[in-house]
Amino acid sequence: MNPWISVAAGALAGYALLALAILWLLNLCLPVSTQEIKWQCQATFWLVGLAYFAASFVATFLARRGAIPIALAAFVVLLLGHAFLPDLAIVSFGKRWYLD
């Protein structure tokens, strides 16, 4: 398979899981008082980690050659989108990223 198609498929898998994490966060975790810790909020961090794993795994699985560079490229594409798209930036590892 074309390496860029592998990267795109991996990044899309990661974005799909990040979108599910955002829905989970908005519906089951928020609003939370300052003193309250809900297990749904903790599960969100696991979903973010799973999204990055899925991006790398799907890209590697679809690649015929050069699996490691393709997995890294899918990871970087997902990271850049996660950092710069406001809807995806709602979810991060342990804290929120706010963009002005």
N, CA, C and O atoms as a GROMACS GRO file, in nm:
protein
  400
    1MET      N    1   0.084  -0.118   0.000
    1MET     CA    2   0.000   0.000   0.000
    1MET      C    3   0.089   0.125   0.000
    1MET      O    4   0.199   0.124   0.055
    2ASN      N    5   0.042   0.228  -0.060
    2ASN     CA    6   0.112   0.355  -0.064
    2ASN      C    7   0.137   0.404   0.079
    2ASN      O    8   0.046   0.402   0.161
    3PRO      N    9   0.260   0.449   0.110
    3PRO     CA   10   0.288   0.491   0.248
    3PRO      C   11   0.201   0.607   0.296
    3PRO      O   12   0.165   0.611   0.414
    4TRP      N   13   0.168   0.699   0.208
    4TRP     CA   14   0.087   0.813   0.251
    4TRP      C   15  -0.057   0.772   0.280
    4TRP      O   16  -0.124   0.832   0.364
    5ILE      N   17  -0.105   0.671   0.210
    5ILE     CA   18  -0.239   0.619   0.241
    5ILE      C   19  -0.237   0.552   0.377
    5ILE      O   20  -0.333   0.563   0.454
    6SER      N   21  -0.128   0.482   0.408
    6SER     CA   22  -0.114   0.420   0.540
    6SER      C   23  -0.112   0.526   0.650
    6SER      O   24  -0.176   0.511   0.753
    7VAL      N   25  -0.036   0.633   0.627
    7VAL     CA   26  -0.030   0.743   0.724
    7VAL      C   27  -0.168   0.805   0.742
    7VAL      O   28  -0.211   0.830   0.855
    8ALA      N   29  -0.238   0.830   0.632
    8ALA     CA   30  -0.371   0.891   0.640
    8ALA      C   31  -0.470   0.801   0.713
    8ALA      O   32  -0.549   0.847   0.795
    9ALA      N   33  -0.467   0.671   0.682
    9ALA     CA   34  -0.558   0.578   0.748
    9ALA      C   35  -0.529   0.570   0.898
    9ALA      O   36  -0.621   0.566   0.979
   10GLY      N   37  -0.401   0.568   0.934
   10GLY     CA   38  -0.365   0.566   1.076
   10GLY      C   39  -0.408   0.692   1.147
   10GLY      O   40  -0.462   0.686   1.257
   11ALA      N   41  -0.383   0.807   1.085
   11ALA     CA   42  -0.422   0.934   1.147
   11ALA      C   43  -0.574   0.943   1.160
   11ALA      O   44  -0.625   0.992   1.262
   12LEU      N   45  -0.647   0.897   1.060
   12LEU     CA   46  -0.794   0.900   1.069
   12LEU      C   47  -0.846   0.811   1.181
   12LEU      O   48  -0.942   0.846   1.249
   13ALA      N   49  -0.782   0.695   1.201
   13ALA     CA   50  -0.821   0.609   1.313
   13ALA      C   51  -0.798   0.681   1.446
   13ALA      O   52  -0.882   0.674   1.536
   14GLY      N   53  -0.686   0.750   1.457
   14GLY     CA   54  -0.659   0.826   1.579
   14GLY      C   55  -0.758   0.940   1.598
   14GLY      O   56  -0.805   0.962   1.710
   15TYR      N   57  -0.790   1.012   1.490
   15TYR     CA   58  -0.888   1.121   1.500
   15TYR      C   59  -1.026   1.070   1.539
   15TYR      O   60  -1.098   1.136   1.614
   16ALA      N   61  -1.063   0.952   1.488
   16ALA     CA   62  -1.193   0.894   1.524
   16ALA      C   63  -1.199   0.864   1.674
   16ALA      O   64  -1.300   0.890   1.739
   17LEU      N   65  -1.091   0.809   1.727
   17LEU     CA   66  -1.089   0.781   1.872
   17LEU      C   67  -1.084   0.910   1.954
   17LEU      O   68  -1.144   0.916   2.061
   18LEU      N   69  -1.014   1.011   1.904
   18LEU     CA   70  -1.015   1.139   1.975
   18LEU      C   71  -1.154   1.201   1.975
   18LEU      O   72  -1.195   1.261   2.075
   19ALA      N   73  -1.227   1.188   1.866
   19ALA     CA   74  -1.364   1.240   1.861
   19ALA      C   75  -1.452   1.166   1.961
   19ALA      O   76  -1.535   1.229   2.029
   20LEU      N   77  -1.436   1.035   1.972
   20LEU     CA   78  -1.511   0.960   2.073
   20LEU      C   79  -1.472   1.003   2.214
   20LEU      O   80  -1.557   1.012   2.302
   21ALA      N   81  -1.343   1.031   2.235
   21ALA     CA   82  -1.299   1.077   2.366
   21ALA      C   83  -1.361   1.212   2.400
   21ALA      O   84  -1.397   1.236   2.515
   22ILE      N   85  -1.374   1.300   2.301
   22ILE     CA   86  -1.435   1.430   2.325
   22ILE      C   87  -1.582   1.414   2.359
   22ILE      O   88  -1.631   1.477   2.453
   23LEU      N   89  -1.654   1.329   2.286
   23LEU     CA   90  -1.795   1.304   2.318
   23LEU      C   91  -1.809   1.247   2.458
   23LEU      O   92  -1.896   1.288   2.534
   24TRP      N   93  -1.723   1.151   2.491
   24TRP     CA   94  -1.724   1.091   2.624
   24TRP      C   95  -1.700   1.198   2.731
   24TRP      O   96  -1.770   1.203   2.832
   25LEU      N   97  -1.600   1.283   2.707
   25LEU     CA   98  -1.564   1.387   2.803
   25LEU      C   99  -1.678   1.485   2.823
   25LEU      O  100  -1.712   1.519   2.936
   26LEU      N  101  -1.738   1.531   2.714
   26LEU     CA  102  -1.843   1.632   2.724
   26LEU      C  103  -1.970   1.577   2.785
   26LEU      O  104  -2.041   1.649   2.856
   27ASN      N  105  -2.001   1.450   2.759
   27ASN     CA  106  -2.128   1.394   2.807
   27ASN      C  107  -2.118   1.333   2.946
   27ASN      O  108  -2.213   1.343   3.024
   28LEU      N  109  -2.006   1.269   2.978
   28LEU     CA  110  -2.001   1.193   3.103
   28LEU      C  111  -1.907   1.251   3.208
   28LEU      O  112  -1.918   1.218   3.326
   29CYS      N  113  -1.816   1.336   3.166
   29CYS     CA  114  -1.717   1.387   3.260
   29CYS      C  115  -1.748   1.529   3.306
   29CYS      O  116  -1.739   1.559   3.425
   30LEU      N  117  -1.784   1.614   3.215
   30LEU     CA  118  -1.810   1.754   3.248
   30LEU      C  119  -1.959   1.776   3.272
   30LEU      O  120  -2.037   1.705   3.209
   31PRO      N  121  -2.004   1.864   3.352
   31PRO     CA  122  -1.924   1.944   3.445
   31PRO      C  123  -1.886   1.864   3.569
   31PRO      O  124  -1.961   1.777   3.615
   32VAL      N  125  -1.770   1.896   3.621
   32VAL     CA  126  -1.719   1.832   3.742
   32VAL      C  127  -1.679   1.943   3.838
   32VAL      O  128  -1.615   2.040   3.797
   33SER      N  129  -1.716   1.928   3.963
   33SER     CA  130  -1.674   2.029   4.061
   33SER      C  131  -1.524   2.013   4.086
   33SER      O  132  -1.464   1.912   4.049
   34THR      N  133  -1.466   2.111   4.148
   34THR     CA  134  -1.322   2.109   4.168
   34THR      C  135  -1.277   1.995   4.259
   34THR      O  136  -1.167   1.943   4.242
   35GLN      N  137  -1.358   1.959   4.353
   35GLN     CA  138  -1.320   1.856   4.449
   35GLN      C  139  -1.353   1.715   4.400
   35GLN      O  140  -1.306   1.617   4.458
   36GLU      N  141  -1.434   1.704   4.296
   36GLU     CA  142  -1.483   1.574   4.253
   36GLU      C  143  -1.396   1.515   4.143
   36GLU      O  144  -1.361   1.583   4.046
   37ILE      N  145  -1.360   1.390   4.159
   37ILE     CA  146  -1.287   1.319   4.055
   37ILE      C  147  -1.374   1.206   4.007
   37ILE      O  148  -1.411   1.118   4.085
   38LYS      N  149  -1.407   1.207   3.880
   38LYS     CA  150  -1.493   1.103   3.824
   38LYS      C  151  -1.409   1.005   3.744
   38LYS      O  152  -1.312   1.044   3.679
   39TRP      N  153  -1.446   0.879   3.748
   39TRP     CA  154  -1.370   0.779   3.673
   39TRP      C  155  -1.383   0.803   3.523
   39TRP      O  156  -1.295   0.763   3.447
   40GLN      N  157  -1.491   0.868   3.479
   40GLN     CA  158  -1.506   0.898   3.337
   40GLN      C  159  -1.397   0.993   3.289
   40GLN      O  160  -1.351   0.983   3.175
   41CYS      N  161  -1.356   1.085   3.375
   41CYS     CA  162  -1.248   1.178   3.337
   41CYS      C  163  -1.116   1.105   3.326
   41CYS      O  164  -1.036   1.133   3.237
   42GLN      N  165  -1.093   1.011   3.416
   42GLN     CA  166  -0.970   0.932   3.409
   42GLN      C  167  -0.969   0.843   3.285
   42GLN      O  168  -0.864   0.822   3.224
   43ALA      N  169  -1.085   0.791   3.247
   43ALA     CA  170  -1.094   0.706   3.129
   43ALA      C  171  -1.063   0.784   3.002
   43ALA      O  172  -1.015   0.727   2.904
   44THR      N  173  -1.090   0.914   3.003
   44THR     CA  174  -1.061   0.998   2.887
   44THR      C  175  -0.912   0.996   2.853
   44THR      O  176  -0.875   0.994   2.736
   45PHE      N  177  -0.828   0.997   2.955
   45PHE     CA  178  -0.684   0.996   2.931
   45PHE      C  179  -0.641   0.864   2.868
   45PHE      O  180  -0.551   0.861   2.784
   46TRP      N  181  -0.705   0.756   2.907
   46TRP     CA  182  -0.676   0.627   2.845
   46TRP      C  183  -0.721   0.625   2.700
   46TRP      O  184  -0.655   0.565   2.615
   47LEU      N  185  -0.833   0.691   2.670
   47LEU     CA  186  -0.880   0.699   2.531
   47LEU      C  187  -0.784   0.778   2.444
   47LEU      O  188  -0.763   0.745   2.328
   48VAL      N  189  -0.726   0.883   2.501
   48VAL     CA  190  -0.628   0.961   2.425
   48VAL      C  191  -0.505   0.875   2.394
   48VAL      O  192  -0.455   0.875   2.282
   49GLY      N  193  -0.458   0.802   2.494
   49GLY     CA  194  -0.345   0.712   2.470
   49GLY      C  195  -0.378   0.605   2.368
   49GLY      O  196  -0.294   0.570   2.285
   50LEU      N  197  -0.500   0.553   2.374
   50LEU     CA  198  -0.545   0.453   2.277
   50LEU      C  199  -0.552   0.511   2.136
   50LEU      O  200  -0.524   0.441   2.039
   51ALA      N  201  -0.590   0.637   2.125
   51ALA     CA  202  -0.595   0.702   1.993
   51ALA      C  203  -0.457   0.707   1.930
   51ALA      O  204  -0.442   0.680   1.810
   52TYR      N  205  -0.355   0.742   2.009
   52TYR     CA  206  -0.219   0.747   1.955
   52TYR      C  207  -0.168   0.608   1.920
   52TYR      O  208  -0.100   0.589   1.819
   53PHE      N  209  -0.201   0.510   2.003
   53PHE     CA  210  -0.163   0.372   1.971
   53PHE      C  211  -0.231   0.325   1.844
   53PHE      O  212  -0.168   0.262   1.759
   54ALA      N  213  -0.361   0.356   1.830
   54ALA     CA  214  -0.437   0.313   1.711
   54ALA      C  215  -0.380   0.377   1.585
   54ALA      O  216  -0.370   0.312   1.481
   55ALA      N  217  -0.342   0.504   1.594
   55ALA     CA  218  -0.286   0.571   1.477
   55ALA      C  219  -0.160   0.500   1.430
   55ALA      O  220  -0.143   0.474   1.311
   56SER      N  221  -0.072   0.469   1.523
   56SER     CA  222   0.053   0.402   1.486
   56SER      C  223   0.029   0.259   1.442
   56SER      O  224   0.090   0.213   1.346
   57PHE      N  225  -0.061   0.189   1.511
   57PHE     CA  226  -0.085   0.048   1.479
   57PHE      C  227  -0.149   0.031   1.342
   57PHE      O  228  -0.106  -0.053   1.263
   58VAL      N  229  -0.251   0.111   1.312
   58VAL     CA  230  -0.320   0.100   1.183
   58VAL      C  231  -0.224   0.134   1.069
   58VAL      O  232  -0.222   0.066   0.966
   59ALA      N  233  -0.145   0.240   1.087
   59ALA     CA  234  -0.049   0.278   0.983
   59ALA      C  235   0.054   0.168   0.960
   59ALA      O  236   0.089   0.138   0.846
   60THR      N  237   0.103   0.108   1.068
   60THR     CA  238   0.200  -0.001   1.056
   60THR      C  239   0.137  -0.124   0.993
   60THR      O  240   0.200  -0.191   0.911
   61PHE      N  241   0.016  -0.154   1.031
   61PHE     CA  242  -0.054  -0.272   0.980
   61PHE      C  243  -0.076  -0.263   0.829
   61PHE      O  244  -0.066  -0.363   0.758
   62LEU      N  245  -0.107  -0.143   0.780
   62LEU     CA  246  -0.136  -0.125   0.638
   62LEU      C  247  -0.010  -0.109   0.552
   62LEU      O  248  -0.015  -0.124   0.430
   63ALA      N  249   0.102  -0.078   0.616
   63ALA     CA  250   0.226  -0.056   0.540
   63ALA      C  251   0.287  -0.188   0.497
   63ALA      O  252   0.285  -0.286   0.572
   64ARG      N  253   0.340  -0.188   0.377
   64ARG     CA  254   0.411  -0.308   0.331
   64ARG      C  255   0.559  -0.298   0.361
   64ARG      O  256   0.624  -0.398   0.392
   65ARG      N  257   0.613  -0.178   0.352
   65ARG     CA  258   0.754  -0.156   0.381
   65ARG      C  259   0.768  -0.028   0.461
   65ARG      O  260   0.683   0.061   0.454
   66GLY      N  261   0.875  -0.018   0.537
   66GLY     CA  262   0.902   0.104   0.613
   66GLY      C  263   0.799   0.131   0.720
   66GLY      O  264   0.752   0.244   0.734
   67ALA      N  265   0.763   0.028   0.796
   67ALA     CA  266   0.656   0.041   0.894
   67ALA      C  267   0.686   0.143   1.004
   67ALA      O  268   0.598   0.217   1.047
   68ILE      N  269   0.811   0.147   1.049
   68ILE     CA  270   0.844   0.238   1.160
   68ILE      C  271   0.834   0.385   1.118
   68ILE      O  272   0.773   0.463   1.190
   69PRO      N  273   0.892   0.427   1.004
   69PRO     CA  274   0.874   0.567   0.964
   69PRO      C  275   0.728   0.603   0.936
   69PRO      O  276   0.685   0.715   0.964
   70ILE      N  277   0.653   0.509   0.882
   70ILE     CA  278   0.512   0.537   0.854
   70ILE      C  279   0.434   0.552   0.984
   70ILE      O  280   0.349   0.640   0.995
   71ALA      N  281   0.462   0.467   1.083
   71ALA     CA  282   0.396   0.479   1.213
   71ALA      C  283   0.431   0.612   1.280
   71ALA      O  284   0.345   0.676   1.339
   72LEU      N  285   0.557   0.652   1.270
   72LEU     CA  286   0.598   0.781   1.328
   72LEU      C  287   0.531   0.897   1.256
   72LEU      O  288   0.490   0.994   1.320
   73ALA      N  289   0.519   0.888   1.124
   73ALA     CA  290   0.453   0.995   1.049
   73ALA      C  291   0.306   1.006   1.088
   73ALA      O  292   0.254   1.116   1.105
   74ALA      N  293   0.237   0.892   1.103
   74ALA     CA  294   0.097   0.896   1.146
   74ALA      C  295   0.085   0.954   1.286
   74ALA      O  296  -0.008   1.030   1.314
   75PHE      N  297   0.178   0.921   1.374
   75PHE     CA  298   0.180   0.974   1.510
   75PHE      C  299   0.196   1.126   1.507
   75PHE      O  300   0.126   1.198   1.578
   76VAL      N  301   0.290   1.175   1.424
   76VAL     CA  302   0.315   1.319   1.416
   76VAL      C  303   0.194   1.392   1.357
   76VAL      O  304   0.158   1.499   1.405
   77VAL      N  305   0.133   1.335   1.253
   77VAL     CA  306   0.015   1.399   1.194
   77VAL      C  307  -0.097   1.409   1.297
   77VAL      O  308  -0.165   1.511   1.307
   78LEU      N  309  -0.117   1.302   1.374
   78LEU     CA  310  -0.219   1.304   1.479
   78LEU      C  311  -0.183   1.406   1.587
   78LEU      O  312  -0.270   1.479   1.634
   79LEU      N  313  -0.057   1.411   1.627
   79LEU     CA  314  -0.015   1.505   1.731
   79LEU      C  315  -0.035   1.649   1.687
   79LEU      O  316  -0.083   1.731   1.766
   80LEU      N  317   0.000   1.681   1.563
   80LEU     CA  318  -0.018   1.818   1.514
   80LEU      C  319  -0.165   1.856   1.508
   80LEU      O  320  -0.203   1.966   1.548
   81GLY      N  321  -0.248   1.766   1.458
   81GLY     CA  322  -0.391   1.794   1.455
   81GLY      C  323  -0.448   1.807   1.595
   81GLY      O  324  -0.533   1.892   1.620
   82HIS      N  325  -0.402   1.723   1.685
   82HIS     CA  326  -0.449   1.726   1.824
   82HIS      C  327  -0.409   1.857   1.892
   82HIS      O  328  -0.484   1.910   1.974
   83ALA      N  329  -0.293   1.909   1.857
   83ALA     CA  330  -0.245   2.030   1.921
   83ALA      C  331  -0.310   2.157   1.865
   83ALA      O  332  -0.329   2.254   1.938
   84PHE      N  333  -0.344   2.157   1.736
   84PHE     CA  334  -0.385   2.282   1.673
   84PHE      C  335  -0.533   2.293   1.639
   84PHE      O  336  -0.580   2.403   1.611
   85LEU      N  337  -0.607   2.184   1.642
   85LEU     CA  338  -0.751   2.193   1.617
   85LEU      C  339  -0.823   2.211   1.750
   85LEU      O  340  -0.810   2.127   1.839
   86PRO      N  341  -0.898   2.319   1.767
   86PRO     CA  342  -0.957   2.348   1.898
   86PRO      C  343  -1.047   2.237   1.953
   86PRO      O  344  -1.043   2.209   2.072
   87ASP      N  345  -1.126   2.173   1.868
   87ASP     CA  346  -1.213   2.068   1.918
   87ASP      C  347  -1.134   1.949   1.968
   87ASP      O  348  -1.171   1.888   2.069
   88LEU      N  349  -1.025   1.914   1.900
   88LEU     CA  350  -0.943   1.802   1.943
   88LEU      C  351  -0.854   1.840   2.061
   88LEU      O  352  -0.817   1.754   2.141
   89ALA      N  353  -0.821   1.967   2.073
   89ALA     CA  354  -0.732   2.012   2.179
   89ALA      C  355  -0.802   2.016   2.314
   89ALA      O  356  -0.738   2.041   2.416
   90ILE      N  357  -0.933   1.992   2.318
   90ILE     CA  358  -1.004   1.986   2.446
   90ILE      C  359  -0.948   1.872   2.530
   90ILE      O  360  -0.941   1.883   2.653
   91VAL      N  361  -0.906   1.765   2.465
   91VAL     CA  362  -0.859   1.646   2.536
   91VAL      C  363  -0.708   1.638   2.525
   91VAL      O  364  -0.652   1.648   2.416
   92SER      N  365  -0.640   1.621   2.638
   92SER     CA  366  -0.496   1.602   2.637
   92SER      C  367  -0.458   1.509   2.750
   92SER      O  368  -0.545   1.456   2.820
   93PHE      N  369  -0.329   1.487   2.768
   93PHE     CA  370  -0.282   1.400   2.874
   93PHE      C  371  -0.277   1.476   3.006
   93PHE      O  372  -0.174   1.535   3.039
   94GLY      N  373  -0.384   1.476   3.081
   94GLY     CA  374  -0.381   1.531   3.216
   94GLY      C  375  -0.419   1.675   3.230
   94GLY      O  376  -0.449   1.718   3.341
   95LYS      N  377  -0.420   1.752   3.125
   95LYS     CA  378  -0.462   1.891   3.135
   95LYS      C  379  -0.516   1.935   3.000
   95LYS      O  380  -0.499   1.867   2.899
   96ARG      N  381  -0.582   2.049   3.000
   96ARG     CA  382  -0.639   2.100   2.875
   96ARG      C  383  -0.541   2.191   2.805
   96ARG      O  384  -0.462   2.263   2.867
   97TRP      N  385  -0.547   2.187   2.673
   97TRP     CA  386  -0.470   2.281   2.593
   97TRP      C  387  -0.566   2.388   2.544
   97TRP      O  388  -0.661   2.357   2.472
   98TYR      N  389  -0.545   2.512   2.583
   98TYR     CA  390  -0.630   2.620   2.535
   98TYR      C  391  -0.554   2.698   2.430
   98TYR      O  392  -0.438   2.734   2.447
   99LEU      N  393  -0.621   2.724   2.322
   99LEU     CA  394  -0.561   2.799   2.212
   99LEU      C  395  -0.628   2.936   2.204
   99LEU      O  396  -0.750   2.945   2.208
  100ASP      N  397  -0.548   3.041   2.191
  100ASP     CA  398  -0.604   3.175   2.178
  100ASP      C  399  -0.632   3.206   2.032
  100ASP      O  400  -0.680   3.315   2.000
   0.00000   0.00000   0.00000
